[in-house]
XYZ file of C-alpha atoms in Angstrom:
621
model
C 88.052 -0.421 80.390
C 91.841 0.713 79.740
C 94.564 -1.731 81.137
C 97.225 -0.119 80.110
C 96.526 -2.554 75.868
C 99.155 -0.407 74.628
C 102.013 -0.583 76.823
C 102.327 2.825 76.920
C 100.193 2.871 80.630
C 99.891 6.819 80.257
C 95.771 7.819 80.745
C 93.200 8.276 77.911
C 91.056 11.552 77.291
C 89.074 11.678 74.859
C 85.571 12.956 73.629
C 81.770 10.903 72.690
C 79.083 12.963 70.278
C 75.019 11.080 70.509
C 74.275 11.248 67.117
C 75.253 15.103 66.215
C 76.260 16.556 69.503
C 78.329 16.559 72.250
C 78.193 13.578 75.307
C 80.842 13.816 77.439
C 84.279 13.643 77.721
C 86.412 10.759 79.119
C 89.722 10.941 81.127
C 90.238 7.334 82.516
C 93.643 7.963 84.148
C 93.420 4.815 86.497
C 93.351 1.385 83.083
C 91.937 -1.418 85.612
C 89.244 1.712 86.651
C 85.975 1.072 84.480
C 84.570 4.173 83.024
C 81.037 3.862 82.239
C 79.019 6.808 80.156
C 74.973 7.105 80.142
C 73.493 9.596 78.607
C 68.568 9.122 78.306
C 68.411 10.222 74.322
C 64.991 10.842 72.526
C 66.287 9.927 68.787
C 65.337 12.465 66.227
C 65.211 10.146 63.410
C 65.333 6.209 63.469
C 68.758 4.919 64.074
C 71.497 6.175 66.926
C 75.443 7.244 66.054
C 77.904 6.959 68.869
C 80.945 8.592 67.743
C 84.421 8.879 69.830
C 86.282 12.138 69.107
C 90.271 11.634 69.522
C 91.442 15.068 71.085
C 94.919 14.838 70.399
C 95.200 13.103 74.483
C 95.520 9.043 73.203
C 93.492 7.041 71.301
C 89.066 6.263 72.198
C 88.498 3.145 72.737
C 85.284 1.338 73.411
C 84.173 -1.967 75.331
C 81.128 -2.583 74.924
C 78.359 -0.343 73.245
C 74.351 -1.331 74.860
C 71.213 0.060 73.693
C 68.080 0.302 75.861
C 64.633 1.347 74.750
C 62.571 3.126 77.112
C 58.204 3.539 77.109
C 57.977 7.116 76.453
C 57.033 8.910 79.331
C 59.708 7.805 81.644
C 62.318 10.746 82.824
C 59.934 13.473 80.368
C 62.557 15.906 80.914
C 64.768 14.288 77.836
C 63.192 14.874 74.963
C 64.062 15.970 71.591
C 65.672 19.529 72.439
C 67.784 18.288 76.040
C 69.708 14.313 77.362
C 69.933 13.588 80.783
C 73.793 12.169 80.958
C 74.082 10.492 83.714
C 75.955 11.823 86.805
C 75.229 9.246 89.288
C 72.641 6.272 90.211
C 72.581 5.086 93.868
C 70.522 2.900 95.561
C 70.448 3.284 99.075
C 70.399 1.510 102.203
C 72.043 -2.617 100.020
C 72.495 -5.675 102.012
C 75.613 -6.183 100.265
C 77.883 -4.541 97.331
C 75.193 -5.591 93.929
C 74.722 -3.783 91.242
C 71.128 -4.076 90.868
C 70.155 -4.071 86.507
C 67.964 -6.669 84.432
C 66.533 -8.784 84.966
C 65.592 -7.679 88.871
C 65.225 -3.826 86.587
C 63.348 -4.406 83.057
C 65.472 -1.278 82.337
C 68.410 -2.743 83.109
C 69.285 1.065 84.680
C 72.190 -0.127 86.670
C 71.938 1.024 90.550
C 75.345 1.090 92.936
C 75.115 -0.006 96.259
C 75.596 3.334 98.908
C 75.617 3.334 102.704
C 78.317 2.360 105.466
C 78.284 6.228 105.918
C 78.026 6.014 109.279
C 75.943 8.558 110.676
C 73.219 6.145 108.708
C 70.520 3.231 109.268
C 69.988 0.514 107.154
C 65.546 0.319 106.644
C 65.201 -3.107 104.288
C 62.121 -5.080 103.955
C 61.232 -8.084 101.846
C 57.662 -7.004 100.745
C 57.112 -6.094 96.995
C 56.718 -2.733 95.967
C 54.372 -1.320 93.934
C 55.044 1.170 91.273
C 51.808 4.056 91.529
C 50.305 4.509 87.424
C 51.559 5.999 85.299
C 55.364 6.450 87.603
C 57.786 9.284 85.651
C 60.594 6.796 86.434
C 58.983 3.264 87.132
C 62.067 1.873 90.156
C 62.592 -1.086 90.368
C 60.906 -2.814 93.746
C 64.840 -4.433 94.592
C 66.233 -1.293 94.300
C 63.176 -0.160 96.610
C 62.858 -2.339 99.161
C 66.637 -0.681 100.809
C 66.356 2.567 102.492
C 68.491 4.803 104.476
C 67.621 6.818 107.439
C 69.736 9.458 109.395
C 71.173 7.697 113.402
C 70.475 9.936 116.187
C 69.251 12.719 113.725
C 66.096 14.192 112.102
C 67.831 15.382 109.125
C 70.177 14.045 106.005
C 73.218 15.221 104.589
C 74.538 14.396 101.274
C 75.804 15.914 97.998
C 76.945 16.264 94.952
C 80.398 17.354 93.249
C 79.946 18.968 89.397
C 81.880 17.649 86.496
C 85.107 19.876 86.345
C 85.310 19.346 83.045
C 81.852 20.860 82.369
C 81.216 24.391 81.757
C 79.185 25.299 83.744
C 76.710 21.748 83.716
C 72.848 21.985 84.621
C 71.463 18.875 86.709
C 68.455 17.406 87.381
C 68.262 14.966 90.078
C 65.500 12.537 90.872
C 65.475 11.396 94.489
C 62.626 7.725 95.288
C 61.405 7.146 98.346
C 58.938 4.093 99.854
C 57.816 3.658 103.309
C 58.841 0.166 104.536
C 57.121 0.438 108.001
C 53.713 -0.281 108.698
C 53.070 2.769 110.894
C 51.512 3.022 113.172
C 48.347 5.637 114.152
C 50.287 7.289 115.715
C 53.997 7.535 113.781
C 54.406 9.663 111.026
C 57.383 10.531 108.956
C 57.274 14.026 106.561
C 60.254 15.309 105.338
C 60.875 18.557 103.091
C 64.279 18.054 100.600
C 66.006 21.573 100.910
C 68.899 22.641 97.997
C 71.506 24.912 98.922
C 68.889 26.218 100.973
C 65.984 25.859 98.291
C 62.974 23.412 99.705
C 61.941 21.662 96.705
C 58.845 20.512 97.079
C 55.313 22.686 97.722
C 54.422 21.190 100.691
C 56.289 18.086 103.185
C 56.237 14.920 101.935
C 55.057 11.971 103.174
C 56.130 9.001 101.193
C 53.177 6.071 100.776
C 53.784 2.651 102.333
C 55.239 -0.432 99.693
C 54.170 2.564 96.595
C 56.839 4.279 94.987
C 56.773 7.822 94.953
C 59.557 10.870 93.887
C 60.594 14.459 94.616
C 62.344 15.306 91.642
C 64.236 18.603 90.795
C 62.090 20.409 87.001
C 64.245 22.837 86.860
C 67.865 22.275 86.346
C 69.937 24.694 88.842
C 73.777 25.010 87.848
C 76.238 27.387 89.344
C 78.279 25.544 91.960
C 80.410 22.746 92.518
C 79.434 21.129 94.832
C 75.559 20.566 95.776
C 74.501 20.403 99.706
C 71.766 18.433 99.605
C 69.835 18.444 103.244
C 66.335 16.003 103.820
C 64.690 16.961 107.004
C 61.968 16.315 109.013
C 58.620 19.044 109.824
C 58.013 19.459 113.639
C 54.922 17.662 113.068
C 57.610 14.403 112.394
C 57.667 11.294 114.417
C 60.095 9.699 111.893
C 62.786 10.729 110.278
C 63.875 11.231 106.895
C 64.281 7.795 104.858
C 66.104 8.218 101.055
C 65.758 4.624 98.335
C 67.390 6.098 96.162
C 68.460 8.756 93.835
C 69.787 9.563 90.190
C 71.151 13.132 89.709
C 71.390 14.203 86.052
C 73.379 16.374 83.969
C 71.396 18.881 81.643
C 72.683 18.628 77.466
C 70.964 20.904 75.099
C 70.956 19.519 71.546
C 72.168 22.922 69.906
C 73.096 19.995 66.199
C 70.399 18.152 64.293
C 71.642 15.585 62.473
C 72.125 16.379 58.566
C 68.360 15.073 56.306
C 67.878 12.027 56.584
C 66.341 11.542 52.898
C 70.482 12.990 51.980
C 71.982 10.459 54.652
C 70.772 6.962 53.754
C 71.153 8.782 49.606
C 75.473 9.684 50.563
C 75.470 6.188 52.468
C 74.386 4.386 49.241
C 77.340 6.025 47.172
C 79.227 5.833 49.956
C 78.388 1.847 49.456
C 77.701 2.159 45.555
C 81.246 3.013 45.031
C 83.628 2.168 47.295
C 84.831 4.952 48.267
C 88.105 5.180 50.640
C 87.393 8.700 52.726
C 87.152 9.326 56.262
C 83.282 9.363 55.630
C 81.819 8.256 59.495
C 79.332 9.366 61.065
C 76.638 12.276 60.432
C 78.078 13.882 57.385
C 77.418 17.539 58.297
C 77.432 18.180 62.185
C 79.168 18.986 63.610
C 80.249 21.516 61.665
C 84.217 20.875 62.441
C 83.195 17.354 61.894
C 81.530 17.353 58.506
C 83.041 15.265 55.434
C 85.735 15.721 53.189
C 84.417 16.627 50.638
C 80.880 17.957 51.327
C 80.161 21.192 52.323
C 76.980 21.585 54.120
C 74.465 24.655 54.644
C 73.002 25.578 58.042
C 69.797 26.705 59.210
C 68.800 27.782 62.821
C 65.777 25.316 63.050
C 66.101 22.591 59.867
C 68.538 20.384 59.712
C 71.620 20.422 57.565
C 71.817 20.167 53.559
C 74.229 18.288 51.217
C 75.484 21.730 49.047
C 78.376 19.980 47.266
C 79.584 17.288 46.372
C 83.908 16.838 45.762
C 84.012 13.623 44.689
C 87.160 14.633 42.463
C 90.521 11.995 42.440
C 88.261 9.340 43.649
C 89.039 6.517 41.511
C 85.222 6.548 41.095
C 84.185 3.899 38.110
C 81.064 2.845 37.070
C 77.700 3.999 36.186
C 76.710 6.817 37.714
C 73.997 5.581 39.694
C 71.123 7.292 39.773
C 72.152 8.299 42.985
C 72.845 11.859 43.019
C 69.562 13.043 42.071
C 68.195 12.145 45.405
C 70.862 15.266 46.901
C 68.080 16.984 46.049
C 69.791 20.342 46.973
C 73.056 20.158 46.275
C 74.189 22.933 44.058
C 77.386 21.743 42.753
C 79.550 18.084 41.897
C 82.352 18.371 41.617
C 85.076 15.035 40.391
C 87.143 14.318 37.158
C 86.357 10.456 36.971
C 86.634 9.671 33.649
C 85.877 5.844 34.018
C 82.088 6.929 35.386
C 79.194 6.206 32.920
C 75.742 6.649 32.611
C 74.748 3.344 30.814
C 75.881 -0.019 32.057
C 75.837 -0.606 27.528
C 77.736 2.317 27.311
C 80.569 2.401 29.160
C 83.221 4.763 26.759
C 85.114 7.459 27.714
C 84.067 11.002 27.085
C 86.261 12.533 24.297
C 88.759 15.523 24.814
C 87.048 18.657 24.585
C 89.075 22.566 23.558
C 89.302 25.250 25.853
C 86.697 27.129 25.008
C 84.454 24.883 25.320
C 85.181 23.736 29.040
C 85.113 27.667 29.921
C 81.533 27.616 27.651
C 80.279 24.498 29.278
C 80.820 25.302 32.746
C 79.505 29.437 32.288
C 76.643 26.897 31.229
C 76.571 24.938 34.330
C 76.456 28.268 36.761
C 73.539 29.176 34.958
C 71.137 26.285 35.218
C 71.935 25.125 38.838
C 70.659 29.340 39.452
C 67.036 27.549 37.232
C 64.831 26.240 39.224
C 61.603 24.869 38.612
C 59.467 22.046 39.583
C 58.630 21.821 35.877
C 62.755 22.664 34.293
C 64.746 18.833 34.949
C 67.410 19.560 37.692
C 71.236 20.492 36.488
C 72.607 18.058 39.505
C 76.226 18.845 38.391
C 79.205 19.221 36.459
C 82.638 17.834 35.528
C 85.547 19.909 33.761
C 88.926 18.481 34.452
C 91.924 19.139 32.734
C 90.732 17.385 29.416
C 87.085 15.746 30.255
C 83.796 17.615 30.421
C 80.352 16.204 32.049
C 76.669 17.280 32.644
C 75.083 15.299 35.411
C 71.045 15.757 35.688
C 68.289 14.624 37.194
C 66.739 11.408 36.500
C 63.989 10.556 35.198
C 62.467 7.040 35.213
C 59.796 7.080 32.549
C 61.502 9.367 29.359
C 60.844 11.662 27.755
C 57.448 12.135 26.050
C 58.453 10.568 22.725
C 58.791 7.613 24.254
C 56.126 7.228 25.520
C 54.008 8.800 22.048
C 55.602 6.371 19.957
C 54.969 3.383 22.969
C 57.476 1.730 26.006
C 57.509 -0.496 26.461
C 55.849 -2.107 30.080
C 54.156 1.034 29.778
C 50.805 1.799 28.705
C 49.194 3.911 26.725
C 48.501 8.011 28.086
C 45.570 8.337 28.370
C 44.264 11.864 27.546
C 44.194 13.523 31.443
C 47.578 12.812 31.480
C 48.537 13.937 27.891
C 47.320 17.465 28.820
C 48.519 17.104 32.080
C 51.935 16.946 30.488
C 51.118 19.870 27.952
C 50.364 21.453 31.349
C 53.089 20.694 32.711
C 55.883 21.888 29.816
C 53.875 25.224 28.882
C 54.783 26.375 32.874
C 58.704 24.895 32.546
C 58.178 27.302 29.125
C 56.721 30.120 30.335
C 59.510 30.001 33.458
C 61.891 30.227 31.337
C 60.840 33.495 29.455
C 59.829 35.166 32.294
C 60.676 33.773 35.686
C 64.910 34.071 35.998
C 67.037 35.970 35.292
C 68.427 35.931 32.132
C 65.452 35.032 30.297
C 65.787 32.154 27.715
C 64.375 30.691 24.920
C 64.762 27.326 24.755
C 65.833 26.689 20.625
C 64.402 23.396 21.400
C 61.215 21.911 22.470
C 60.267 18.725 21.139
C 58.886 15.283 23.270
C 62.006 14.016 22.402
C 63.220 17.066 25.413
C 60.086 16.473 27.969
C 61.248 14.498 30.452
C 58.631 12.402 32.474
C 58.725 10.658 36.138
C 57.682 7.836 38.621
C 53.929 10.384 38.879
C 54.635 11.183 34.837
C 55.549 15.031 36.224
C 56.916 16.453 32.526
C 60.186 18.429 32.994
C 61.349 20.067 29.859
C 65.391 18.873 29.785
C 68.325 20.249 27.192
C 67.377 23.840 27.538
C 69.234 25.931 25.090
C 72.457 23.220 25.169
C 72.085 20.494 24.188
C 71.998 22.594 19.990
C 74.381 24.813 21.183
C 77.161 22.087 21.529
C 75.825 20.721 19.734
C 80.029 19.411 18.226
C 83.141 18.352 19.932
C 84.308 22.359 19.825
C 81.822 23.966 19.003
C 81.780 27.725 21.935
C 78.827 29.390 20.271
C 76.438 28.940 17.319
C 76.212 31.108 14.023
C 72.377 33.078 13.639
C 73.255 31.954 10.165
C 72.436 28.351 10.979
C 68.981 26.834 11.788
C 68.940 26.134 15.625
C 66.472 23.499 17.823
C 64.869 19.766 14.954
C 63.586 20.169 11.646
C 59.777 20.394 12.224
C 59.899 22.241 15.272
C 61.486 25.580 14.005
C 59.397 28.232 13.820
C 58.859 29.376 9.639
C 59.886 33.296 11.056
C 63.264 31.768 11.454
C 64.242 31.219 7.553
C 63.293 34.865 7.008
C 64.490 36.889 10.070
C 67.605 34.968 10.827
C 66.338 35.238 15.347
C 64.853 33.671 17.612
C 61.499 34.966 19.982
C 60.335 33.505 22.528
C 57.219 33.153 19.791
C 59.517 29.979 18.125
C 59.083 28.354 21.143
C 55.283 29.564 21.851
C 55.527 27.804 17.163
C 57.644 23.990 18.532
C 55.955 23.794 21.604
C 52.161 24.405 19.580
C 53.508 21.082 17.314
C 54.239 19.407 20.412
C 50.568 19.666 21.196
C 48.956 18.675 18.457
C 51.768 14.734 18.493
C 49.820 14.631 21.878
C 46.543 15.457 20.601
C 47.206 12.965 17.271
C 50.137 10.752 18.656
C 51.303 11.422 14.656
C 54.767 11.988 14.063
C 56.156 16.214 13.506
C 56.501 15.400 9.915
C 54.377 13.447 8.534
C 54.906 11.327 4.722
C 52.069 11.408 2.699
C 50.547 8.388 1.543
C 50.944 9.091 -2.423
C 53.351 7.975 -4.828
C 54.043 12.510 -5.330
C 53.027 13.830 -1.812
C 55.154 15.588 -0.242
C 55.538 15.683 3.971
C 53.523 17.567 5.607
C 53.607 18.906 9.296
C 51.492 18.123 11.946
C 50.082 21.409 12.173
C 48.772 21.034 7.992
C 47.576 18.026 8.410
C 45.323 18.762 11.611
C 43.998 22.294 10.055
C 42.937 20.398 6.879
C 40.861 17.536 8.787
C 39.299 20.259 11.025
C 38.533 22.012 8.397
C 36.037 19.017 7.570
C 34.598 19.664 11.641
C 35.378 15.878 12.917
C 38.224 16.470 15.444
C 37.525 12.356 16.041
C 40.220 12.011 12.390
C 42.569 13.251 14.437
C 43.117 12.136 17.803
C 45.095 9.728 18.049
C 43.059 5.978 18.419
C 45.089 4.539 20.789
C 43.305 6.782 23.110
C 40.150 4.485 22.519
C 37.336 7.807 22.873
C 37.642 7.203 26.221
C 38.315 12.137 26.453
C 36.020 14.585 26.980
C 35.909 16.453 22.873
C 34.903 19.826 24.145
C 38.491 19.596 25.575
C 40.203 17.621 23.270
C 38.959 20.842 20.946
C 40.136 23.004 22.558
C 43.343 21.982 22.708
C 43.734 21.688 19.612
C 42.934 25.148 18.455
C 45.392 26.461 21.236
C 47.951 24.277 18.970
C 47.086 25.427 15.666
C 47.017 29.509 17.428
C 50.926 28.435 18.719
C 51.679 27.614 15.627
C 50.199 29.979 13.268
C 53.141 31.246 10.317
C 53.303 34.524 11.702
C 54.613 34.916 15.678
C 52.325 38.275 16.558
C 49.581 35.919 15.773
C 51.040 33.360 18.336
C 49.649 33.883 22.209
C 52.270 33.851 24.669
C 53.003 30.740 27.230
C 50.979 32.008 29.874
C 47.930 32.586 27.117
C 48.652 28.811 27.188
C 48.724 27.722 30.476
C 45.132 29.692 31.451
C 44.134 27.433 28.579
C 45.081 24.174 28.958
C 44.659 24.083 32.530
C 39.859 24.683 31.050
C 41.454 22.264 29.392
C 41.801 19.416 31.758
C 39.063 21.042 34.164
C 36.396 20.121 31.643
C 38.259 16.638 31.018
C 37.575 16.595 35.067
C 33.734 17.373 34.223
C 33.404 15.078 31.961
C 35.060 12.070 33.845
C 33.397 12.413 37.037
C 30.488 11.356 35.466
C 32.661 8.893 32.947
C 31.215 5.310 33.494
C 32.833 2.233 32.266
C 36.374 2.298 31.453
C 39.320 0.647 32.767
C 43.010 3.261 34.122
C 44.813 -0.938 34.637
C 47.684 -1.192 32.561
C 44.826 -0.641 28.984
C 42.660 1.417 28.601
C 39.438 -0.359 27.256
C 35.683 0.216 26.601
C 32.697 -1.926 28.567
C-alpha cells in the first residue's frame, strides 16, 4: 500500500523481477488500495532474489514479502521453463467477505470472496471436503464448502480480462468443483466448460460428492482482451452447473538463467571481504541490462552466465588478496589499481614502481597467458597495470610447491611414490602443452620443484612459465641470450656452448626434477669430503645406479613403499632426459608415455601390497 508516504500523492509504477526474470509491472494509482503480487516459481538455486526495478515513474517500495514452500506435484505447469503469475484466485459463494488463507489453507493462498451476482445462487455445506489422492491443487475444504449456481438457467457465465500492460500474455486457469448436495438417483449434475466457444473437457464433467475436482487448462490461451467462460449443463443434466472456486494465472516464460552459482558465491564473498561500496544487488550478470557495474559476463543459450571480466579499479581495496579471486574460473581479465592490496598479510608492502617499458611488457605477457589454458599450468587470474604499479594475480595452490613437499612441509606427510609419480606425470603434461599445444610455443626455461605447485588434491601445475626470469629486475624488458636463463643445477649444459635454448633444454631441467622426486636430493649435492666438489643429482644417481642398486638412490622417507620396477623405469627416463646432448633426450610426449607406464606398474603392485597405512605418516607393519 502506497499510503502517500512521500506526500506527493502521485501514482507509482515499477517492475518486479523474480530471480533474473521479469515478473510483473506494479501500477499503484490509489494510495489507499492494497496491491498484492503473487507468483508460483521454481527456484533454480537454493536462494530466491526479488528485485524492485525503478522505471523512472516513482520510487519502488515494498511493505512485506512472504515466501511459502509448496509440494513438487502441486501446480505442475510451474516448472523450470515457466512460472505462474497470479491474475486472480476466487472463492465462489461465501456467506461473508472473509478472505480465506492460513490456517484454513495450509499453503497460505489468499482466496478472495466472489458472490452477489444477481444471476447466481449460493450453495453451502458444513461437511468436510476431502482432496482426492495426488490432488494437483489441494484446494482447502473451507473454500470448496461453498459454490455458486445459476438462477433459472442452465449456464453459468463469467470472464476475465487480459493484463493491459502485458505483451500478448498467455493464461492458464483452474476451475475447482465439488458436489455439495447428496443427489438422489433421479438427480444428475453434468456440464461442459467452454472458453471462447471452445470446450475444455473431452467428456462432460460430473463433480464428485464432497471430493475436490478440477478442470484445468493444459495449453495456454492468448490473443484476446477478454476471455469469456461458460459452464453449461448437458441435455442429460437435471441440475444446473456449479462452480466452487477459480484460479487464473498469467504464464511467465523463464528466458534468462541466473549467474553460475559458484561465481555468485565468490563475487559476494569478494564484496563482503572488501566492503565494496557499489550498486551490487541481485544477480551479478542477469538480466543482462542490469549486470553489476565493473563486471562483464559471457552469455550462452543453454548455460548460466559466467563472470569473465572483473574491474575493481579505484575501489580503494586494502588488505590481503583473498583466495576467492581464484574461484572465478571463467575470469579472463582482472582490472584494478588498488595498490594497498598485498598477497600475504605478513608481507603487505606497496609494490615498487615500474618503468614504462616494463609496464608494456608485462601487459603483453598477461595477454599471452590468458590464452594458455591447461589443467597442469597455473592459471593467470588477472593483472594490474596502472600508471605506476604492476602486479600479476595467479591461481591459488593450497599445498605450496613441490620443493616444499620434498623438503618436508609442516603438518603434511611425506609424499608417497604413487603421489610423486603422479606429480611428475602432471608436470610433464603441462610442459608438453607449452612445447606443442599452445600458440606461440613456449620454452619455460626455469623448470624446477619451486615452480611446480600443488593444489589440495596434489595435482601438479607448472608456474612462472617464461615470466619471472624474463623480468628478473624491476627495469628489465628482455633477457640477453648471453646470460644464462634459469636456475643453477637445472640449466641445459648445451646452453653454455650454443647460447640458445630449445625444447630439449626444458627436457633436461625436467629430468633433474624427476631425479629429485625419486631421490629427495637437491639438484646440486654437496660433497662430504674436505676436497669433494658439488655434483649434479644426475651424476650422483648415475654413479650409484652403475652398481645396480636402485634402493641406494631412492628417498628413504618412502620407507620402501614402492614398486621397484616403477622406480627403475622412472629413473631411466630421468637419466635419458639429462643426457649431455639434446639430440639424445626424449621429447616430453615420449616422457608422458613412459611415466604413464610407471604409474600402471605401481598401481598393479599397489593393489596387492599389504600392511601399509596411508593415513598421516606412512608406516610398514
